[in-house]
Short mmCIF file of N, CA and C in Angstrom, two decimals:
data_model
loop_
_atom_site.label_atom_id
_atom_site.label_comp_id
_atom_site.label_asym_id
_atom_site.label_seq_id
_atom_site.Cartn_x
_atom_site.Cartn_y
_atom_site.Cartn_z
N MET A 1 15.55 -11.15 2.37
CA MET A 1 13.96 -11.30 2.73
C MET A 1 13.94 -10.42 4.42
N SER A 2 13.66 -10.02 4.92
CA SER A 2 13.25 -9.37 6.09
C SER A 2 12.50 -11.42 7.72
N ASP A 3 13.37 -10.56 8.31
CA ASP A 3 13.18 -12.41 9.43
C ASP A 3 12.43 -12.39 10.10
N TYR A 4 10.59 -12.59 10.03
CA TYR A 4 9.61 -12.40 11.20
C TYR A 4 10.75 -13.49 12.35
N THR A 5 10.51 -12.88 13.54
CA THR A 5 10.98 -13.77 14.75
C THR A 5 9.06 -13.98 15.71
N ILE A 6 8.98 -15.47 15.50
CA ILE A 6 7.94 -15.54 15.79
C ILE A 6 7.44 -16.33 17.02
N PRO A 7 6.96 -15.98 18.13
CA PRO A 7 7.31 -16.01 19.69
C PRO A 7 7.35 -17.14 20.51
N ARG A 8 8.02 -17.74 21.06
CA ARG A 8 7.38 -18.82 21.50
C ARG A 8 7.68 -19.07 23.23
N PRO A 9 6.22 -19.34 23.90
CA PRO A 9 6.54 -18.74 24.61
C PRO A 9 6.59 -20.27 25.34
N VAL A 10 7.39 -20.64 26.41
CA VAL A 10 7.21 -22.23 27.31
C VAL A 10 5.99 -22.33 28.59
N SER A 11 5.76 -21.29 28.47
CA SER A 11 4.07 -21.38 29.52
C SER A 11 3.16 -20.02 30.00
N GLY A 12 2.17 -20.05 30.09
CA GLY A 12 1.36 -19.82 30.48
C GLY A 12 -0.02 -19.58 30.75
N ASP A 13 -0.64 -18.51 31.24
CA ASP A 13 -1.95 -18.98 30.85
C ASP A 13 -2.52 -18.89 29.35
N VAL A 14 -4.04 -19.54 29.12
CA VAL A 14 -3.92 -19.67 28.01
C VAL A 14 -4.67 -19.13 27.22
N VAL A 15 -5.29 -18.07 27.63
CA VAL A 15 -6.57 -16.61 27.44
C VAL A 15 -5.30 -15.79 27.45
N ASP A 16 -4.12 -15.81 28.29
CA ASP A 16 -2.84 -14.70 28.05
C ASP A 16 -2.46 -15.15 25.99
N LEU A 17 -1.79 -16.21 25.92
CA LEU A 17 -1.01 -17.10 25.16
C LEU A 17 -1.67 -16.29 23.59
N ILE A 18 -3.28 -17.01 23.97
CA ILE A 18 -3.92 -16.71 22.25
C ILE A 18 -4.57 -16.32 22.62
N LEU A 19 -4.45 -14.00 23.03
CA LEU A 19 -4.32 -13.19 23.03
C LEU A 19 -3.45 -12.54 23.23
N ASP A 20 -1.82 -12.99 23.38
CA ASP A 20 -0.43 -12.70 23.05
C ASP A 20 -0.95 -13.10 21.12
N ASP A 21 -1.11 -13.67 21.03
CA ASP A 21 -0.51 -14.44 18.98
C ASP A 21 -1.63 -13.59 17.83
N HIS A 22 -3.41 -13.68 18.92
CA HIS A 22 -4.06 -11.76 17.84
C HIS A 22 -2.89 -10.57 17.83
N ARG A 23 -2.90 -10.18 18.64
CA ARG A 23 -2.19 -8.61 18.91
C ARG A 23 -0.78 -9.22 17.92
N LEU A 24 -0.32 -9.99 17.58
CA LEU A 24 1.45 -10.77 16.66
C LEU A 24 0.17 -11.41 15.48
N PHE A 25 -0.71 -11.44 15.28
CA PHE A 25 -1.53 -11.19 13.30
C PHE A 25 -2.43 -9.13 13.51
N GLU A 26 -2.49 -9.32 13.95
CA GLU A 26 -2.68 -7.47 14.41
C GLU A 26 -1.74 -6.73 13.77
N ALA A 27 0.10 -7.34 14.35
CA ALA A 27 0.96 -7.09 13.59
C ALA A 27 1.20 -7.31 12.40
N LEU A 28 1.44 -8.15 11.95
CA LEU A 28 1.61 -8.42 10.73
C LEU A 28 0.74 -8.80 9.96
N MET A 29 -0.58 -8.21 9.70
CA MET A 29 -1.53 -7.80 8.76
C MET A 29 -1.46 -6.25 8.92
N ARG A 30 -0.24 -5.45 9.34
CA ARG A 30 -0.41 -3.70 8.87
C ARG A 30 1.13 -3.80 8.45
N ASP A 31 1.53 -4.80 8.62
CA ASP A 31 3.38 -5.17 7.59
C ASP A 31 2.52 -5.53 6.63
N LEU A 32 1.25 -6.30 6.17
CA LEU A 32 1.20 -7.82 5.16
C LEU A 32 0.12 -6.16 4.03
N ARG A 33 -0.02 -5.37 4.58
CA ARG A 33 -1.36 -3.61 3.99
C ARG A 33 0.56 -2.98 3.42
N ASP A 34 1.47 -2.81 4.30
CA ASP A 34 2.34 -1.95 4.42
C ASP A 34 2.88 -2.78 2.68
N SER A 35 2.83 -1.44 1.48
CA SER A 35 4.48 -1.33 0.30
C SER A 35 5.56 -2.24 0.63
N SER A 36 5.55 -1.14 1.52
CA SER A 36 7.22 -0.45 1.85
C SER A 36 7.57 -1.95 2.88
N SER A 37 6.78 -2.93 3.75
CA SER A 37 7.32 -4.30 4.45
C SER A 37 8.15 -5.10 3.24
N ASP A 38 9.14 -6.15 3.95
CA ASP A 38 8.26 -7.49 3.69
C ASP A 38 7.66 -7.88 3.53
N ARG A 39 6.56 -7.40 2.15
CA ARG A 39 5.69 -8.60 2.59
C ARG A 39 5.40 -10.15 2.41
N ALA A 40 6.35 -10.77 1.20
CA ALA A 40 6.99 -12.00 1.30
C ALA A 40 7.41 -12.53 3.01
N ALA A 41 8.06 -11.86 3.72
CA ALA A 41 8.05 -12.67 5.06
C ALA A 41 6.96 -12.45 6.02
N ALA A 42 6.36 -11.76 6.02
CA ALA A 42 5.60 -10.68 6.74
C ALA A 42 3.81 -12.23 6.26
N ARG A 43 3.94 -12.72 4.75
CA ARG A 43 3.17 -13.50 4.73
C ARG A 43 3.94 -14.91 4.84
N ALA A 44 4.41 -14.95 5.17
CA ALA A 44 4.85 -16.58 5.71
C ALA A 44 4.99 -16.58 7.31
N ALA A 45 5.64 -15.87 7.63
CA ALA A 45 4.90 -15.76 8.47
C ALA A 45 3.30 -15.71 9.48
N PHE A 46 2.70 -15.06 8.46
CA PHE A 46 1.46 -14.96 9.28
C PHE A 46 1.07 -16.16 9.55
N ALA A 47 1.30 -17.00 7.43
CA ALA A 47 0.48 -17.86 7.00
C ALA A 47 1.46 -19.13 8.39
N SER A 48 1.97 -19.17 9.69
CA SER A 48 2.67 -20.20 9.73
C SER A 48 2.29 -20.36 11.22
N VAL A 49 2.20 -19.26 11.80
CA VAL A 49 0.97 -18.89 13.08
C VAL A 49 -0.03 -18.24 13.40
N LEU A 50 -0.94 -18.82 12.11
CA LEU A 50 -2.31 -18.38 12.03
C LEU A 50 -2.79 -19.61 12.53
N ILE A 51 -1.24 -20.65 11.22
CA ILE A 51 -2.18 -22.38 11.64
C ILE A 51 -2.14 -22.92 12.67
N ALA A 52 -0.68 -22.69 12.94
CA ALA A 52 -0.35 -23.37 13.75
C ALA A 52 -1.71 -23.20 15.58
N HIS A 53 -1.43 -20.95 14.83
CA HIS A 53 -3.19 -21.01 16.62
C HIS A 53 -4.03 -21.91 16.38
N GLY A 54 -4.66 -21.32 15.30
CA GLY A 54 -5.66 -22.13 14.92
C GLY A 54 -5.46 -23.67 15.19
N GLU A 55 -5.10 -24.71 14.68
CA GLU A 55 -5.26 -26.01 14.79
C GLU A 55 -4.41 -26.45 16.39
N ALA A 56 -4.50 -25.63 16.99
CA ALA A 56 -4.27 -26.06 18.61
C ALA A 56 -4.44 -25.66 18.76
N GLU A 57 -5.67 -24.45 19.04
CA GLU A 57 -7.22 -23.98 19.43
C GLU A 57 -8.20 -26.02 19.81
N GLU A 58 -8.55 -25.68 18.22
CA GLU A 58 -9.40 -26.70 17.82
C GLU A 58 -8.79 -28.14 18.37
N GLU A 59 -7.77 -28.15 18.26
CA GLU A 59 -6.84 -29.77 19.50
C GLU A 59 -7.41 -29.31 20.67
N LYS A 60 -7.04 -28.52 20.92
CA LYS A 60 -6.76 -28.72 23.11
C LYS A 60 -7.54 -28.09 23.49
N VAL A 61 -8.18 -26.34 23.44
CA VAL A 61 -8.52 -25.83 23.70
C VAL A 61 -10.09 -25.73 24.06
N TYR A 62 -10.59 -25.57 22.74
CA TYR A 62 -11.93 -25.85 23.00
C TYR A 62 -12.53 -26.72 23.01
N PRO A 63 -11.63 -28.10 22.53
CA PRO A 63 -12.75 -29.56 23.55
C PRO A 63 -12.97 -29.07 25.12
N ARG A 64 -11.83 -29.10 25.63
CA ARG A 64 -11.22 -28.45 27.36
C ARG A 64 -12.44 -27.42 27.76
N LEU A 65 -12.63 -26.01 27.40
CA LEU A 65 -13.35 -25.47 27.67
C LEU A 65 -14.88 -25.77 27.55
N ARG A 66 -14.90 -26.81 26.98
CA ARG A 66 -16.66 -27.32 26.68
C ARG A 66 -16.71 -28.47 27.74
N ARG A 67 -15.27 -29.54 28.11
CA ARG A 67 -15.62 -29.66 28.97
C ARG A 67 -16.79 -29.31 30.48
N LYS A 68 -15.63 -28.26 30.54
CA LYS A 68 -15.11 -27.88 31.61
C LYS A 68 -17.17 -26.70 31.43
N ASP A 69 -17.51 -26.38 30.60
CA ASP A 69 -18.66 -25.07 30.76
C ASP A 69 -18.21 -23.93 30.10
N ALA A 70 -16.98 -24.12 29.96
CA ALA A 70 -17.06 -22.84 30.34
C ALA A 70 -17.13 -22.27 28.15
N ILE A 71 -17.87 -23.32 27.69
CA ILE A 71 -18.34 -22.76 25.94
C ILE A 71 -19.29 -23.73 26.17
N ASP A 72 -20.58 -23.81 25.36
CA ASP A 72 -21.31 -24.22 24.58
C ASP A 72 -20.87 -25.59 23.12
N ALA A 73 -21.19 -26.21 22.55
CA ALA A 73 -20.62 -26.93 21.48
C ALA A 73 -20.99 -26.03 20.63
N HIS A 74 -21.60 -24.85 20.30
CA HIS A 74 -22.15 -24.11 19.58
C HIS A 74 -21.76 -23.12 19.18
N GLU A 75 -20.76 -22.56 20.20
CA GLU A 75 -19.73 -21.60 20.29
C GLU A 75 -18.05 -22.99 19.49
N ALA A 76 -17.97 -23.51 20.25
CA ALA A 76 -17.27 -24.20 19.81
C ALA A 76 -16.90 -24.75 18.35
N GLU A 77 -17.94 -24.60 17.29
CA GLU A 77 -18.05 -25.32 16.80
C GLU A 77 -18.06 -24.27 14.93
N HIS A 78 -18.87 -22.87 15.95
CA HIS A 78 -18.66 -21.40 15.42
C HIS A 78 -17.28 -21.34 14.78
N GLY A 79 -17.32 -21.57 16.63
CA GLY A 79 -15.49 -21.31 16.04
C GLY A 79 -14.17 -22.09 15.26
N GLU A 80 -14.79 -23.14 14.87
CA GLU A 80 -14.20 -23.90 13.89
C GLU A 80 -14.80 -23.55 12.68
N GLU A 81 -16.01 -23.12 12.24
CA GLU A 81 -16.28 -22.27 10.64
C GLU A 81 -15.43 -21.33 10.97
N GLU A 82 -15.15 -20.31 11.53
CA GLU A 82 -14.69 -19.41 11.61
C GLU A 82 -13.93 -19.66 10.79
N HIS A 83 -12.34 -20.82 11.53
CA HIS A 83 -11.57 -20.32 11.22
C HIS A 83 -11.30 -21.75 9.83
N ALA A 84 -11.72 -22.29 9.79
CA ALA A 84 -12.02 -22.61 8.42
C ALA A 84 -12.67 -21.89 6.96
N GLU A 85 -12.81 -21.14 7.58
CA GLU A 85 -12.96 -19.36 6.79
C GLU A 85 -11.44 -18.61 6.82
N ILE A 86 -10.83 -18.05 8.03
CA ILE A 86 -9.92 -17.97 7.93
C ILE A 86 -8.69 -18.37 7.09
N ASN A 87 -8.79 -19.96 7.31
CA ASN A 87 -8.30 -20.35 6.13
C ASN A 87 -8.34 -20.95 4.72
N GLN A 88 -9.71 -20.53 4.02
CA GLN A 88 -10.16 -20.19 2.52
C GLN A 88 -9.11 -19.13 2.49
N ALA A 89 -9.48 -17.97 3.43
CA ALA A 89 -8.88 -16.64 3.14
C ALA A 89 -7.00 -16.62 3.16
N LEU A 90 -6.62 -17.56 3.89
CA LEU A 90 -4.94 -17.54 3.88
C LEU A 90 -4.69 -18.32 2.28
N LEU A 91 -5.11 -18.85 2.36
CA LEU A 91 -4.95 -19.87 0.87
C LEU A 91 -5.15 -19.10 0.17
N ASP A 92 -6.51 -18.62 -0.14
CA ASP A 92 -6.46 -17.15 -1.25
C ASP A 92 -5.05 -15.87 -1.54
N LEU A 93 -4.55 -16.28 -0.59
CA LEU A 93 -3.89 -14.67 -0.37
C LEU A 93 -2.01 -15.24 -0.68
N LEU A 94 -2.11 -16.68 0.17
CA LEU A 94 -0.74 -17.82 -0.37
C LEU A 94 -0.36 -17.81 -1.73
N GLU A 95 -1.67 -18.65 -2.53
CA GLU A 95 -1.84 -18.35 -3.82
C GLU A 95 -1.84 -16.78 -5.00
N CYS A 96 -1.43 -15.54 -4.07
CA CYS A 96 -1.76 -14.49 -5.01
C CYS A 96 0.19 -14.75 -5.28
N ALA A 97 0.99 -14.69 -6.62
CA ALA A 97 2.24 -15.50 -6.81
C ALA A 97 3.30 -14.25 -6.18
N GLY A 98 2.64 -12.61 -6.01
CA GLY A 98 3.69 -11.13 -5.49
C GLY A 98 2.76 -10.46 -4.97
N THR A 99 3.62 -9.62 -4.10
CA THR A 99 3.14 -9.09 -3.56
C THR A 99 3.03 -7.73 -3.39
N ASP A 100 2.38 -7.26 -4.96
CA ASP A 100 2.87 -6.24 -5.30
C ASP A 100 2.02 -5.68 -5.94
N THR A 101 0.46 -6.77 -6.32
CA THR A 101 -0.74 -6.20 -7.15
C THR A 101 -1.21 -5.89 -6.81
N GLN A 102 -3.02 -6.14 -6.78
CA GLN A 102 -4.24 -4.98 -6.34
C GLN A 102 -4.44 -7.04 -6.18
N LYS A 103 -4.86 -7.51 -7.00
CA LYS A 103 -4.72 -9.22 -6.47
C LYS A 103 -4.40 -9.85 -5.53
N PHE A 104 -2.86 -9.48 -4.64
CA PHE A 104 -2.55 -9.56 -3.86
C PHE A 104 -2.94 -8.64 -2.05
N ASP A 105 -3.85 -6.83 -2.93
CA ASP A 105 -3.92 -5.43 -1.27
C ASP A 105 -5.48 -6.32 -1.26
N ASP A 106 -6.28 -6.97 -2.66
CA ASP A 106 -7.29 -7.42 -2.27
C ASP A 106 -7.91 -8.63 -1.27
N ALA A 107 -6.43 -9.82 -1.45
CA ALA A 107 -7.12 -10.51 -0.71
C ALA A 107 -6.20 -10.19 1.10
N VAL A 108 -5.75 -9.88 0.93
CA VAL A 108 -5.50 -8.71 2.64
C VAL A 108 -5.80 -8.14 3.48
N GLU A 109 -7.17 -7.83 2.36
CA GLU A 109 -8.16 -7.14 2.92
C GLU A 109 -9.62 -8.13 3.44
N ALA A 110 -9.89 -8.89 2.43
CA ALA A 110 -10.96 -9.84 2.67
C ALA A 110 -10.08 -10.58 3.98
N MET A 111 -9.07 -11.69 4.07
CA MET A 111 -7.83 -11.62 5.05
C MET A 111 -8.57 -10.92 6.04
N ASN A 112 -7.81 -9.77 6.54
CA ASN A 112 -8.72 -8.64 7.83
C ASN A 112 -9.73 -8.71 7.73
N GLU A 113 -10.75 -8.47 7.49
CA GLU A 113 -11.80 -8.67 7.23
C GLU A 113 -12.52 -10.19 7.88
N VAL A 114 -12.10 -10.75 6.93
CA VAL A 114 -12.57 -12.39 7.94
C VAL A 114 -11.89 -12.65 10.06
N LEU A 115 -10.23 -12.42 10.20
CA LEU A 115 -9.14 -12.08 11.33
C LEU A 115 -10.22 -11.43 12.14
N GLN A 116 -10.80 -9.85 11.68
CA GLN A 116 -10.58 -9.14 13.17
C GLN A 116 -12.32 -9.56 13.34
N HIS A 117 -13.41 -9.94 12.14
CA HIS A 117 -14.72 -11.50 13.27
C HIS A 117 -13.84 -11.91 13.78
N HIS A 118 -14.00 -12.29 13.13
CA HIS A 118 -13.52 -13.57 13.95
C HIS A 118 -12.82 -13.75 16.00
N LEU A 119 -11.32 -12.81 15.85
CA LEU A 119 -11.32 -12.52 16.40
C LEU A 119 -11.80 -11.92 18.02
N THR A 120 -12.12 -10.89 16.90
CA THR A 120 -13.33 -10.01 18.03
C THR A 120 -14.79 -10.49 19.17
N GLU A 121 -15.18 -11.41 18.56
CA GLU A 121 -15.74 -13.18 18.51
C GLU A 121 -15.62 -13.44 19.30
N GLU A 122 -14.23 -14.20 19.09
CA GLU A 122 -13.65 -15.27 20.48
C GLU A 122 -13.57 -14.97 21.66
N GLU A 123 -12.57 -13.23 21.39
CA GLU A 123 -11.96 -12.49 22.54
C GLU A 123 -13.84 -12.36 23.65
N LEU A 124 -14.57 -11.59 23.10
CA LEU A 124 -15.72 -11.95 23.60
C LEU A 124 -16.16 -13.10 23.94
N THR A 125 -16.89 -13.85 22.97
CA THR A 125 -18.00 -15.46 23.73
C THR A 125 -17.02 -16.71 24.24
N ILE A 126 -15.32 -16.35 24.12
CA ILE A 126 -15.00 -17.52 24.20
C ILE A 126 -13.75 -17.33 24.79
N LEU A 127 -13.37 -16.34 25.31
CA LEU A 127 -12.05 -16.22 26.31
C LEU A 127 -12.19 -15.50 27.65
N ASN A 128 -13.54 -14.71 26.96
CA ASN A 128 -13.96 -13.74 28.53
C ASN A 128 -14.19 -14.96 29.21
N PRO A 129 -15.73 -16.38 28.57
CA PRO A 129 -16.15 -17.25 30.05
C PRO A 129 -14.74 -17.72 30.83
N ALA A 130 -13.69 -17.85 29.74
CA ALA A 130 -13.06 -18.92 30.32
C ALA A 130 -12.15 -18.23 31.52
N ARG A 131 -10.95 -17.43 30.62
CA ARG A 131 -11.38 -16.55 31.83
C ARG A 131 -11.71 -16.25 33.41
N GLU A 132 -13.16 -16.02 33.64
CA GLU A 132 -13.26 -15.91 34.80
C GLU A 132 -13.89 -17.36 35.01
N GLU A 133 -14.50 -18.52 34.18
CA GLU A 133 -15.63 -19.77 34.39
C GLU A 133 -14.22 -20.74 34.99
N VAL A 134 -12.28 -20.95 34.46
CA VAL A 134 -12.56 -21.70 34.58
C VAL A 134 -10.66 -21.43 35.62
N PRO A 135 -10.71 -22.25 36.76
CA PRO A 135 -9.12 -21.40 37.06
C PRO A 135 -7.92 -21.10 36.25
N GLU A 136 -7.68 -20.58 37.56
CA GLU A 136 -5.84 -20.10 36.67
C GLU A 136 -5.15 -21.19 37.18
N GLN A 137 -4.65 -21.72 38.00
CA GLN A 137 -3.82 -23.78 36.91
C GLN A 137 -4.26 -24.02 36.02
N GLU A 138 -5.81 -24.32 36.60
CA GLU A 138 -6.43 -25.07 34.73
C GLU A 138 -6.00 -24.42 33.53
N ARG A 139 -6.02 -22.76 33.55
CA ARG A 139 -5.27 -22.40 32.54
C ARG A 139 -3.89 -22.54 31.76
N ARG A 140 -3.56 -22.65 32.99
CA ARG A 140 -1.96 -22.61 33.14
C ARG A 140 -1.85 -23.74 32.47
N ASP A 141 -2.19 -25.07 32.84
CA ASP A 141 -2.02 -26.81 32.12
C ASP A 141 -2.55 -26.47 30.38
N LEU A 142 -3.79 -26.02 30.14
CA LEU A 142 -3.73 -25.44 29.27
C LEU A 142 -3.43 -25.15 28.25
N GLY A 143 -2.24 -23.75 29.13
CA GLY A 143 -1.73 -22.99 28.39
C GLY A 143 -0.55 -23.96 27.31
N ALA A 144 0.19 -24.38 28.77
CA ALA A 144 0.97 -25.40 28.51
C ALA A 144 0.41 -26.76 27.69
N ALA A 145 -0.14 -27.49 27.30
CA ALA A 145 -0.98 -28.35 26.27
C ALA A 145 -1.55 -27.39 24.15
N PHE A 146 -1.91 -26.63 24.72
CA PHE A 146 -1.51 -24.84 23.85
C PHE A 146 -0.68 -24.96 23.04
N LEU A 147 0.17 -25.11 24.01
CA LEU A 147 2.11 -24.13 23.27
C LEU A 147 2.94 -25.22 22.54
N GLU A 148 2.62 -27.00 23.51
CA GLU A 148 2.83 -28.23 22.82
C GLU A 148 2.33 -28.42 21.39
N VAL A 149 1.75 -27.79 21.14
CA VAL A 149 0.50 -28.59 19.42
C VAL A 149 1.31 -27.12 18.58
N ARG A 150 0.87 -25.88 19.34
CA ARG A 150 1.34 -24.35 18.14
C ARG A 150 2.50 -25.01 17.85
N GLY A 151 3.80 -25.66 19.23
CA GLY A 151 5.50 -25.58 18.59
C GLY A 151 5.21 -26.10 17.26
N ARG A 152 4.76 -27.86 17.60
CA ARG A 152 4.76 -28.51 16.61
C ARG A 152 4.33 -27.97 15.07
N HIS A 153 3.45 -27.53 14.65
CA HIS A 153 2.42 -27.36 14.01
C HIS A 153 3.52 -26.04 13.26
N LEU A 154 5.15 -25.57 14.30
CA LEU A 154 5.68 -24.32 13.88
C LEU A 154 6.66 -24.56 12.87
N ASP A 155 6.87 -26.11 14.54
CA ASP A 155 8.43 -26.97 13.11
C ASP A 155 7.43 -27.19 11.93
N GLU A 156 6.83 -27.81 11.66
CA GLU A 156 6.20 -28.48 10.99
C GLU A 156 6.06 -27.55 9.32
N GLY A 157 5.95 -26.44 10.18
CA GLY A 157 6.07 -25.44 8.18
C GLY A 157 4.25 -25.20 8.23
N VAL A 158 4.18 -24.37 6.69
CA VAL A 158 2.68 -24.46 6.52
C VAL A 158 3.90 -24.21 4.79
N ASP A 159 2.92 -24.66 4.01
CA ASP A 159 1.91 -23.52 2.72
C ASP A 159 1.75 -23.66 2.07
N ALA A 160 0.94 -23.77 1.18
CA ALA A 160 -0.25 -23.00 0.17
C ALA A 160 -0.67 -25.04 0.20
N GLU A 161 0.39 -25.64 -0.44
CA GLU A 161 -0.39 -27.10 0.20
C GLU A 161 -1.69 -27.51 1.54
N THR A 162 -0.46 -27.53 2.15
CA THR A 162 -0.99 -27.17 4.18
C THR A 162 -2.28 -27.15 3.73
N VAL A 163 -2.33 -25.53 3.53
CA VAL A 163 -3.69 -24.72 4.45
C VAL A 163 -4.42 -25.66 3.13
N ARG A 164 -4.44 -26.14 2.00
CA ARG A 164 -5.06 -26.17 0.82
C ARG A 164 -6.04 -27.01 1.93
N ALA A 165 -4.93 -28.43 1.99
CA ALA A 165 -5.26 -29.50 2.62
C ALA A 165 -6.43 -29.04 4.36
N LEU A 166 -5.72 -28.60 4.74
CA LEU A 166 -6.93 -27.79 5.33
C LEU A 166 -8.17 -28.17 4.60
N VAL A 167 -8.28 -27.01 4.41
CA VAL A 167 -9.22 -26.24 3.42
C VAL A 167 -10.19 -27.42 3.10
N GLU A 168 -9.91 -28.66 2.41
CA GLU A 168 -10.67 -29.61 1.81
C GLU A 168 -11.38 -30.46 3.45
N ARG A 169 -10.40 -30.69 4.47
CA ARG A 169 -10.97 -31.70 5.50
C ARG A 169 -11.74 -30.65 5.56
N ALA A 170 -12.45 -29.16 5.58
CA ALA A 170 -12.71 -28.20 6.15
C ALA A 170 -14.96 -28.52 5.48
N ARG A 171 -14.40 -28.25 4.53
CA ARG A 171 -15.38 -28.83 3.40
C ARG A 171 -15.84 -29.65 3.43
N LYS A 172 -15.31 -31.03 3.76
CA LYS A 172 -15.35 -32.28 3.95
C LYS A 172 -16.15 -32.63 5.17
N ASP A 173 -16.03 -31.95 6.15
CA ASP A 173 -16.56 -31.98 7.49
C ASP A 173 -18.14 -30.76 7.65
N GLY A 174 -17.68 -30.20 6.19
CA GLY A 174 -19.21 -29.44 6.48
C GLY A 174 -18.86 -27.65 7.14
N LEU A 175 -17.51 -28.04 7.44
CA LEU A 175 -17.61 -26.66 7.58
C LEU A 175 -17.40 -24.97 6.49
N LEU A 176 -17.17 -25.44 5.72
CA LEU A 176 -17.61 -24.48 4.34
C LEU A 176 -17.71 -25.51 2.65
N GLU A 177 -18.25 -23.72 2.09
CA GLU A 177 -19.49 -24.89 1.83
C GLU A 177 -18.60 -25.34 0.73
N ASP A 178 -18.89 -25.85 -1.00
CA ASP A 178 -17.80 -26.66 -1.85
C ASP A 178 -17.93 -24.83 -2.16
N GLU A 179 -17.24 -25.22 -3.38
CA GLU A 179 -16.65 -24.58 -4.47
C GLU A 179 -17.92 -24.42 -5.54
N GLY A 180 -18.42 -23.20 -6.03
CA GLY A 180 -18.32 -23.85 -7.29
C GLY A 180 -19.53 -22.93 -6.84
#
């Protein structure tokens, strides 16, 4: 099994840190599409960093940017809705028994679609205003808060049950429609 090392920076501008994770997601997605790569290891690394990243954004980044008027309530809620959709796609990916099936390939394609949509929107509607409207020192302070939560979630690890609980919480909170 290949070993993926998830970067664990200790400081930085929150915008740069989030963008670094976005590029990591894209690299891991390439490996998930590549049948010659260790797709199981890529899936595990992808799940860990994706959940850690999303939870850190929702807990620290979105609320602080709202208080700074860099984003409005709608943008924050829309970001959370997209995280919920991504978590549902991740759960579908994690529930695939193998990584060499059409079901896995379809789940990777579905994940890529919701992920790319979110990354593009977040970079344009949340990160650009944060870069322009939040002073550098505050972005660095927010980066430290983001990294603390991200690191805690990376330490806890992620499995299908963790993601299932997040999906159920999103349904309960009205961020996802009920199945059926």
